[in-house]
Amino acid sequence: GIRDQPRSRGLGDVYKRQIISSVKSRKELSNSMKFARKTKSYKFLPLSWIDDFENLIAFVFGPKIKKRVNLYRKYLSVRDQKYLDWSIDKIVNWDQEEPIKNVVHINGTYDLIFPIINLKYYIPIEKGDHSIILKRADWLNEYFSKNLA
């Protein structure tokens, strides 16, 4: 979403762009990301906890959560700390002031990464969180097949 929007500017207004669980400009970033930008506090995030956190969750909640943990492992397949540091820096310091045109923006109403309170002009997925691309894939497939044909 965020990474691809600047690249798509050269496509003109003819093509529709789709973003899911994302933002259209830095104005839509969460308040915590805006705070992190001003204070540079994002540089102190201990990102090495990701692997240990998954194992702790699986242990505490047992076999029922194991399937969901495996799904998130697939979703978060890139775990290199340098990459994660780089990507968080790029998101927090994103300089796109105004949204690009012709964006179809789909976001879950329970997304904690990009909360809907800061979003404008989006299609809400009720009770969807940041991982709607995994959990609501059927809805997304149906929506795109109906609306992009």
PDB file of N, CA and C in Angstrom, residues 36-84:
ATOM      1  N   ALA A  36       5.659   8.992  17.168  1.00  0.00           N
ATOM      2  CA  ALA A  36       6.956   8.344  16.949  1.00  0.00           C
ATOM      3  C   ALA A  36       7.796   9.131  15.950  1.00  0.00           C
ATOM      4  N   ARG A  37       7.146   9.701  14.967  1.00  0.00           N
ATOM      5  CA  ARG A  37       7.865  10.507  13.970  1.00  0.00           C
ATOM      6  C   ARG A  37       8.511  11.727  14.632  1.00  0.00           C
ATOM      7  N   LYS A  38       7.737  12.418  15.455  1.00  0.00           N
ATOM      8  CA  LYS A  38       8.244  13.636  16.100  1.00  0.00           C
ATOM      9  C   LYS A  38       9.342  13.340  17.110  1.00  0.00           C
ATOM     10  N   THR A  39       9.189  12.249  17.858  1.00  0.00           N
ATOM     11  CA  THR A  39      10.131  11.956  18.940  1.00  0.00           C
ATOM     12  C   THR A  39      11.258  11.005  18.535  1.00  0.00           C
ATOM     13  N   LYS A  40      11.127  10.390  17.358  1.00  0.00           N
ATOM     14  CA  LYS A  40      12.075   9.370  16.886  1.00  0.00           C
ATOM     15  C   LYS A  40      12.083   8.130  17.789  1.00  0.00           C
ATOM     16  N   SER A  41      11.024   7.931  18.563  1.00  0.00           N
ATOM     17  CA  SER A  41      10.956   6.808  19.492  1.00  0.00           C
ATOM     18  C   SER A  41      10.881   5.452  18.789  1.00  0.00           C
ATOM     19  N   TYR A  42      10.456   5.425  17.536  1.00  0.00           N
ATOM     20  CA  TYR A  42      10.379   4.163  16.794  1.00  0.00           C
ATOM     21  C   TYR A  42      11.755   3.501  16.669  1.00  0.00           C
ATOM     22  N   LYS A  43      12.812   4.264  16.803  1.00  0.00           N
ATOM     23  CA  LYS A  43      14.168   3.718  16.686  1.00  0.00           C
ATOM     24  C   LYS A  43      14.527   2.806  17.849  1.00  0.00           C
ATOM     25  N   PHE A  44      13.734   2.846  18.909  1.00  0.00           N
ATOM     26  CA  PHE A  44      14.032   2.051  20.097  1.00  0.00           C
ATOM     27  C   PHE A  44      13.151   0.809  20.231  1.00  0.00           C
ATOM     28  N   LEU A  45      12.368   0.499  19.203  1.00  0.00           N
ATOM     29  CA  LEU A  45      11.506  -0.686  19.250  1.00  0.00           C
ATOM     30  C   LEU A  45      12.352  -1.954  19.230  1.00  0.00           C
ATOM     31  N   PRO A  46      12.136  -2.841  20.185  1.00  0.00           N
ATOM     32  CA  PRO A  46      12.878  -4.110  20.196  1.00  0.00           C
ATOM     33  C   PRO A  46      12.213  -5.134  19.278  1.00  0.00           C
ATOM     34  N   LEU A  47      12.537  -5.094  17.994  1.00  0.00           N
ATOM     35  CA  LEU A  47      11.846  -5.939  17.024  1.00  0.00           C
ATOM     36  C   LEU A  47      12.241  -7.407  17.099  1.00  0.00           C
ATOM     37  N   SER A  48      13.264  -7.726  17.838  1.00  0.00           N
ATOM     38  CA  SER A  48      13.687  -9.123  17.968  1.00  0.00           C
ATOM     39  C   SER A  48      12.669  -9.949  18.756  1.00  0.00           C
ATOM     40  N   TRP A  49      11.696  -9.330  19.404  1.00  0.00           N
ATOM     41  CA  TRP A  49      10.706 -10.038  20.195  1.00  0.00           C
ATOM     42  C   TRP A  49       9.699 -10.802  19.349  1.00  0.00           C
ATOM     43  N   ILE A  50       9.610 -10.557  18.064  1.00  0.00           N
ATOM     44  CA  ILE A  50       8.551 -11.146  17.236  1.00  0.00           C
ATOM     45  C   ILE A  50       8.540 -12.672  17.309  1.00  0.00           C
ATOM     46  N   ASP A  51       9.665 -13.320  17.106  1.00  0.00           N
ATOM     47  CA  ASP A  51       9.696 -14.791  17.157  1.00  0.00           C
ATOM     48  C   ASP A  51       9.371 -15.313  18.552  1.00  0.00           C
ATOM     49  N   ASP A  52       9.933 -14.728  19.584  1.00  0.00           N
ATOM     50  CA  ASP A  52       9.678 -15.174  20.947  1.00  0.00           C
ATOM     51  C   ASP A  52       8.216 -14.955  21.337  1.00  0.00           C
ATOM     52  N   PHE A  53       7.628 -13.868  20.893  1.00  0.00           N
ATOM     53  CA  PHE A  53       6.241 -13.554  21.203  1.00  0.00           C
ATOM     54  C   PHE A  53       5.306 -14.635  20.660  1.00  0.00           C
ATOM     55  N   GLU A  54       5.535 -15.085  19.430  1.00  0.00           N
ATOM     56  CA  GLU A  54       4.702 -16.128  18.828  1.00  0.00           C
ATOM     57  C   GLU A  54       4.760 -17.410  19.650  1.00  0.00           C
ATOM     58  N   ASN A  55       5.948 -17.800  20.070  1.00  0.00           N
ATOM     59  CA  ASN A  55       6.097 -19.019  20.865  1.00  0.00           C
ATOM     60  C   ASN A  55       5.398 -18.879  22.210  1.00  0.00           C
ATOM     61  N   LEU A  56       5.478 -17.706  22.828  1.00  0.00           N
ATOM     62  CA  LEU A  56       4.803 -17.472  24.099  1.00  0.00           C
ATOM     63  C   LEU A  56       3.291 -17.567  23.928  1.00  0.00           C
ATOM     64  N   ILE A  57       2.760 -16.941  22.902  1.00  0.00           N
ATOM     65  CA  ILE A  57       1.311 -16.980  22.645  1.00  0.00           C
ATOM     66  C   ILE A  57       0.849 -18.422  22.420  1.00  0.00           C
ATOM     67  N   ALA A  58       1.592 -19.175  21.617  1.00  0.00           N
ATOM     68  CA  ALA A  58       1.236 -20.569  21.343  1.00  0.00           C
ATOM     69  C   ALA A  58       1.244 -21.389  22.632  1.00  0.00           C
ATOM     70  N   PHE A  59       2.199 -21.141  23.499  1.00  0.00           N
ATOM     71  CA  PHE A  59       2.292 -21.877  24.768  1.00  0.00           C
ATOM     72  C   PHE A  59       1.133 -21.510  25.694  1.00  0.00           C
ATOM     73  N   VAL A  60       0.849 -20.224  25.832  1.00  0.00           N
ATOM     74  CA  VAL A  60      -0.173 -19.761  26.766  1.00  0.00           C
ATOM     75  C   VAL A  60      -1.568 -20.169  26.319  1.00  0.00           C
ATOM     76  N   PHE A  61      -1.882 -20.024  25.036  1.00  0.00           N
ATOM     77  CA  PHE A  61      -3.242 -20.270  24.565  1.00  0.00           C
ATOM     78  C   PHE A  61      -3.463 -21.671  24.003  1.00  0.00           C
ATOM     79  N   GLY A  62      -2.400 -22.451  23.863  1.00  0.00           N
ATOM     80  CA  GLY A  62      -2.540 -23.837  23.476  1.00  0.00           C
ATOM     81  C   GLY A  62      -2.785 -24.079  22.006  1.00  0.00           C
ATOM     82  N   PRO A  63      -3.243 -25.321  21.677  1.00  0.00           N
ATOM     83  CA  PRO A  63      -3.359 -25.746  20.286  1.00  0.00           C
ATOM     84  C   PRO A  63      -4.367 -24.952  19.460  1.00  0.00           C
ATOM     85  N   LYS A  64      -5.396 -24.387  20.083  1.00  0.00           N
ATOM     86  CA  LYS A  64      -6.397 -23.643  19.323  1.00  0.00           C
ATOM     87  C   LYS A  64      -5.787 -22.426  18.625  1.00  0.00           C
ATOM     88  N   ILE A  65      -4.840 -21.817  19.260  1.00  0.00           N
ATOM     89  CA  ILE A  65      -4.236 -20.605  18.689  1.00  0.00           C
ATOM     90  C   ILE A  65      -3.108 -20.954  17.717  1.00  0.00           C
ATOM     91  N   LYS A  66      -2.653 -22.188  17.726  1.00  0.00           N
ATOM     92  CA  LYS A  66      -1.512 -22.577  16.896  1.00  0.00           C
ATOM     93  C   LYS A  66      -1.768 -22.306  15.410  1.00  0.00           C
ATOM     94  N   LYS A  67      -2.967 -22.603  14.934  1.00  0.00           N
ATOM     95  CA  LYS A  67      -3.296 -22.369  13.527  1.00  0.00           C
ATOM     96  C   LYS A  67      -3.185 -20.879  13.187  1.00  0.00           C
ATOM     97  N   ARG A  68      -3.699 -20.032  14.075  1.00  0.00           N
ATOM     98  CA  ARG A  68      -3.638 -18.586  13.843  1.00  0.00           C
ATOM     99  C   ARG A  68      -2.192 -18.095  13.903  1.00  0.00           C
ATOM    100  N   VAL A  69      -1.405 -18.620  14.824  1.00  0.00           N
ATOM    101  CA  VAL A  69       0.008 -18.229  14.915  1.00  0.00           C
ATOM    102  C   VAL A  69       0.732 -18.613  13.632  1.00  0.00           C
ATOM    103  N   ASN A  70       0.438 -19.801  13.104  1.00  0.00           N
ATOM    104  CA  ASN A  70       1.061 -20.222  11.845  1.00  0.00           C
ATOM    105  C   ASN A  70       0.648 -19.314  10.688  1.00  0.00           C
ATOM    106  N   LEU A  71      -0.597 -18.867  10.696  1.00  0.00           N
ATOM    107  CA  LEU A  71      -1.073 -17.940   9.671  1.00  0.00           C
ATOM    108  C   LEU A  71      -0.307 -16.620   9.754  1.00  0.00           C
ATOM    109  N   TYR A  72      -0.111 -16.113  10.969  1.00  0.00           N
ATOM    110  CA  TYR A  72       0.640 -14.873  11.142  1.00  0.00           C
ATOM    111  C   TYR A  72       2.110 -15.058  10.779  1.00  0.00           C
ATOM    112  N   ARG A  73       2.650 -16.226  11.040  1.00  0.00           N
ATOM    113  CA  ARG A  73       4.043 -16.485  10.637  1.00  0.00           C
ATOM    114  C   ARG A  73       4.182 -16.338   9.128  1.00  0.00           C
ATOM    115  N   LYS A  74       3.194 -16.855   8.410  1.00  0.00           N
ATOM    116  CA  LYS A  74       3.211 -16.737   6.951  1.00  0.00           C
ATOM    117  C   LYS A  74       3.069 -15.276   6.536  1.00  0.00           C
ATOM    118  N   TYR A  75       2.164 -14.558   7.211  1.00  0.00           N
ATOM    119  CA  TYR A  75       1.913 -13.141   6.927  1.00  0.00           C
ATOM    120  C   TYR A  75       3.148 -12.296   7.234  1.00  0.00           C
ATOM    121  N   LEU A  76       3.819 -12.614   8.305  1.00  0.00           N
ATOM    122  CA  LEU A  76       5.031 -11.891   8.714  1.00  0.00           C
ATOM    123  C   LEU A  76       6.269 -12.710   8.367  1.00  0.00           C
ATOM    124  N   SER A  77       6.336 -13.150   7.126  1.00  0.00           N
ATOM    125  CA  SER A  77       7.427 -14.043   6.733  1.00  0.00           C
ATOM    126  C   SER A  77       8.776 -13.352   6.704  1.00  0.00           C
ATOM    127  N   VAL A  78       8.812 -12.054   6.495  1.00  0.00           N
ATOM    128  CA  VAL A  78      10.079 -11.322   6.501  1.00  0.00           C
ATOM    129  C   VAL A  78      10.314 -10.820   7.914  1.00  0.00           C
ATOM    130  N   ARG A  79      11.335 -11.362   8.579  1.00  0.00           N
ATOM    131  CA  ARG A  79      11.581 -11.033   9.973  1.00  0.00           C
ATOM    132  C   ARG A  79      12.969 -10.494  10.217  1.00  0.00           C
ATOM    133  N   ASP A  80      13.666 -10.204   9.169  1.00  0.00           N
ATOM    134  CA  ASP A  80      15.005  -9.665   9.321  1.00  0.00           C
ATOM    135  C   ASP A  80      14.918  -8.321  10.058  1.00  0.00           C
ATOM    136  N   GLN A  81      15.668  -8.189  11.144  1.00  0.00           N
ATOM    137  CA  GLN A  81      15.549  -6.992  11.971  1.00  0.00           C
ATOM    138  C   GLN A  81      15.932  -5.725  11.203  1.00  0.00           C
ATOM    139  N   LYS A  82      16.942  -5.808  10.350  1.00  0.00           N
ATOM    140  CA  LYS A  82      17.323  -4.624   9.568  1.00  0.00           C
ATOM    141  C   LYS A  82      16.190  -4.210   8.636  1.00  0.00           C
ATOM    142  N   TYR A  83      15.546  -5.191   8.009  1.00  0.00           N
ATOM    143  CA  TYR A  83      14.417  -4.877   7.128  1.00  0.00           C
ATOM    144  C   TYR A  83      13.264  -4.257   7.918  1.00  0.00           C
ATOM    145  N   LEU A  84      12.943  -4.835   9.080  1.00  0.00           N
ATOM    146  CA  LEU A  84      11.853  -4.303   9.880  1.00  0.00           C
ATOM    147  C   LEU A  84      12.158  -2.888  10.364  1.00  0.00           C
TER     148      LEU A  84
END
